[in-house]
Amino acid sequence: MWRSLWRSIDRFSPQYFKYVVNELRGIKVVDRSNREMVIDLMQSIVETVTYGDRHDPLIFEYFMEYQVMAEFVRVLRIGKNSRIEATLLQYLSIMIQNIDSEQATYYCFSNDYINNIIAHPYKFDGGDLAPYYISFLRAVSSKINRDTLCLLVKVDGDNVISFPLYSEALKFARHGEKMIQTAVRALSLNVYNVSDDMVFQFLTSPPLSNYFSDLVQSLKEQCIRLDTIVHANNEKSPQGRIKELQLDADKVVDDLYYLKDIISVGELRLSRCVMENLLKLLVLPALLSLLQLEEKSDSSFSAVTSLYIVSRLLQVVGGISLINFVAGVILYPYLASSKEDAAQGNNCNGTSGSDSFSRYISKLEAVVYADFDSEGTKNINGENSLGCLVGCESCDSPSAKRNGILGYVFSDNPTLLLSSLYLLLILAENEDCDDFLSRMIKSIVLPQEKIVDVLLKVLANPQVTVLTFQQTGWFLEKWLRCQGMKLGNDSSMLFNTSYEQSRERLQKEFDGPWFDYIPDTLRNEWESCKKDLEEPVNRKDPLFTLELHINQQKDDSCAATSSVSWQKMVDAVKAFVLHLQLKALIWKQDRPDKLVLAVETLSTSESWKTRSSDHSSANFGAEVALGSAFSCRIAFSNAGIRDIYVIPVSKGKSGKLLLMEKHPFRTQKGVVIAIAPLPGLSQPKIEKEHPTWLHLQIREFDPRFDSSKTKSHHLKRSNHVTDGRWTLGFPNAEACKAAQLMILEETSRQRSFVERQLALMLRDNALVD
């Protein structure tokens, strides 16, 4: 009704604004009868104020004069209803986000208006009020700066004693809704970027500083969950576990980037607070697990998960202090055990080798703790000696050199081997790693020739998965390129053995149900493999280490279907392409960006020339000449027994079996009612007890192969598609046998074409010429 009285007045005029405010001021009780009117009044006020801030300064003067913010606080108190609360928070968020003038922002933040709204006793249980509340807090945080921040904190002398915007937001830090978690983190970063010395002292002191330990503790719990998924022994397939692993790993990475953003603010106390919790709660448990100084418990990680955690931390968070700390802890046991060896040598021959190692260790400790003050170091360890940190007793053992990171580098487990190598690569190639530590890694911990031999042995192991092949190839590529090495005789023999195995594995696929897809798969995988091999260290996701561990476990849930055969063919192509590209690297040859296969010219003797050309291009429903087609019968589950004609036809690398019904009016023509690919027929068999019956297995799985995409093996359908089966009944055994032979002949012609197309690539000197 109040709107109808003022239709003749411009709703964005000062007069209209004063009327609406007076209407709101006149409301003493909010109940069902006037609730909607109160909401309309608040909406009108916010819209008018937002307009006036940009176009009419007089409106905002009235806004201040009438103390509208105080009216909003009053309505919030008398409303006592979540709908009023949610609406008010929503409108205030809109208003704060859209006002531009510093005067308007300053007024809204003054007189504890914002703090009173924040501190209001909302009831969040079971309702949808929380998103509105957090959106309001985030809107406020987006407008604070060093001048307005003082309006939102309470100070006693030189100390901040209260900061409701920040402290109330932290209560939602672990809320179940991702949107709310994201808003809280955005708010906290807004606060960190404008805080002054007094505020930082408040934020990094208990109890608010517990936020950082809680954050890292939550991160640790997520990492323990990753470890549980990796080592789970349940009925879920490896692919299902990998998908679950990827989703959880994304959450871990999100947390790490948030921690990096906090450190990037550049405030010493804030960075120290984050880093100390990271080292104490996450980095040290992972490193101690790697150094085999702790038994695995429910709150610790396995070796492969520890390697992933440390690698991801270095990759995302990084920084001089963290990089050198990790490198120092990893190197210390090796250097300390070398010191023991040198001391024993000194006792025998009077040399002073131990003095040299003592200097190494002293320098190592100096580098590691260069970015930590004594207080920060003691907070982590209680002592500032690196030996006390990693446990000197571990260095007295003769097996110390075989433990720690070297124990994984030369492990028989490919996953641990590649995971540990990746961690060392990150350290050795990181610009923040101290030169001394980087040289120690490259010269002592990583004897390059031995590493190459270890990688080649993995490639030559036919039992490892294709994912292991790919990752091993990536490491071999990096080692050979970095060192400019040539393979010795023994190493060359290892590679040649591995190459020959991959070639034989691919050749076996010519007898499989997917040989017609091999050429296109080769082209696509060539581009994909080249891209993967050339991926830089700092861009490689270390999650591959956990995926490798899961893929080592065999999946017995898949029967021998065409979908499984498809993946088997793709894996064989991947392995061969990888070896072919590594071969080009080893023999110092350029690798083309795209693979060009031999172009085959179809001879006039090919079957498609001798038959009507409409067979090769026939689709479902097409009319084609019956010609030499065989007459037979087939039973369909939904159409009963039908009289049909069958004819196999191949053209180049494509081939199909056509099922046709006789045309009702044109006696020499047939209508195609079904088509099956020749390669997928899987050796048509004649039943012994019924020699007129021919059994065919039909390739139902459709990979939806797209030659324009490099990831052709990414399947669009389930890997558990059941293959179809046809049984054809012929008039006599002779006709049945003739049909079988013709299907086999056409399939053989199709296979021969593909083999000729790939013959040059499968030669011993492929790519060398």
Short mmCIF file of N, CA, C and O in Angstrom, two decimals, residues 71 112 116 153 162 181 227 322 325 384 431 435 498 756:
data_model
loop_
_atom_site.label_atom_id
_atom_site.label_comp_id
_atom_site.label_asym_id
_atom_site.label_seq_id
_atom_site.Cartn_x
_atom_site.Cartn_y
_atom_site.Cartn_z
N GLU A 71 18.95 1.61 12.07
CA GLU A 71 17.62 1.04 11.86
C GLU A 71 17.71 -0.42 11.42
O GLU A 71 16.92 -1.26 11.84
N ASP A 112 30.16 0.73 15.24
CA ASP A 112 29.94 -0.70 15.54
C ASP A 112 28.71 -1.29 14.85
O ASP A 112 28.19 -2.32 15.27
N ASN A 116 27.88 -5.19 15.29
CA ASN A 116 26.62 -5.60 15.92
C ASN A 116 25.85 -6.58 15.04
O ASN A 116 25.23 -7.52 15.54
N VAL A 153 37.86 -3.52 14.62
CA VAL A 153 38.56 -4.20 15.71
C VAL A 153 38.40 -3.38 17.00
O VAL A 153 38.20 -2.17 16.96
N SER A 162 39.64 -7.82 20.15
CA SER A 162 38.48 -8.43 19.50
C SER A 162 38.45 -8.04 18.03
O SER A 162 38.72 -6.89 17.68
N GLN A 181 33.32 -22.63 2.69
CA GLN A 181 34.75 -22.76 2.97
C GLN A 181 35.56 -21.79 2.11
O GLN A 181 36.48 -21.12 2.58
N ASP A 227 46.18 -42.02 1.78
CA ASP A 227 46.95 -43.23 2.05
C ASP A 227 46.04 -44.44 2.20
O ASP A 227 46.36 -45.54 1.74
N LEU A 322 61.57 -24.18 3.10
CA LEU A 322 61.01 -25.53 3.02
C LEU A 322 61.86 -26.42 2.11
O LEU A 322 62.15 -27.58 2.45
N PHE A 325 65.08 -27.26 3.93
CA PHE A 325 64.82 -28.13 5.09
C PHE A 325 64.65 -29.58 4.64
O PHE A 325 65.25 -30.50 5.21
N ASN A 384 68.06 -27.33 18.03
CA ASN A 384 68.36 -26.82 16.69
C ASN A 384 69.49 -27.59 16.02
O ASN A 384 70.20 -27.07 15.18
N GLU A 431 65.16 -23.73 -8.18
CA GLU A 431 66.05 -22.57 -8.07
C GLU A 431 66.27 -22.14 -6.62
O GLU A 431 67.27 -21.49 -6.30
N ASP A 435 72.87 -24.09 -3.53
CA ASP A 435 73.81 -24.71 -4.47
C ASP A 435 74.54 -25.89 -3.84
O ASP A 435 74.77 -26.91 -4.49
N SER A 498 63.90 -54.31 -24.20
CA SER A 498 62.63 -53.69 -23.88
C SER A 498 61.90 -53.28 -25.16
O SER A 498 60.68 -53.48 -25.29
N ARG A 756 50.65 -53.91 -43.79
CA ARG A 756 51.50 -53.23 -44.78
C ARG A 756 51.63 -51.74 -44.44
O ARG A 756 52.68 -51.14 -44.65
#
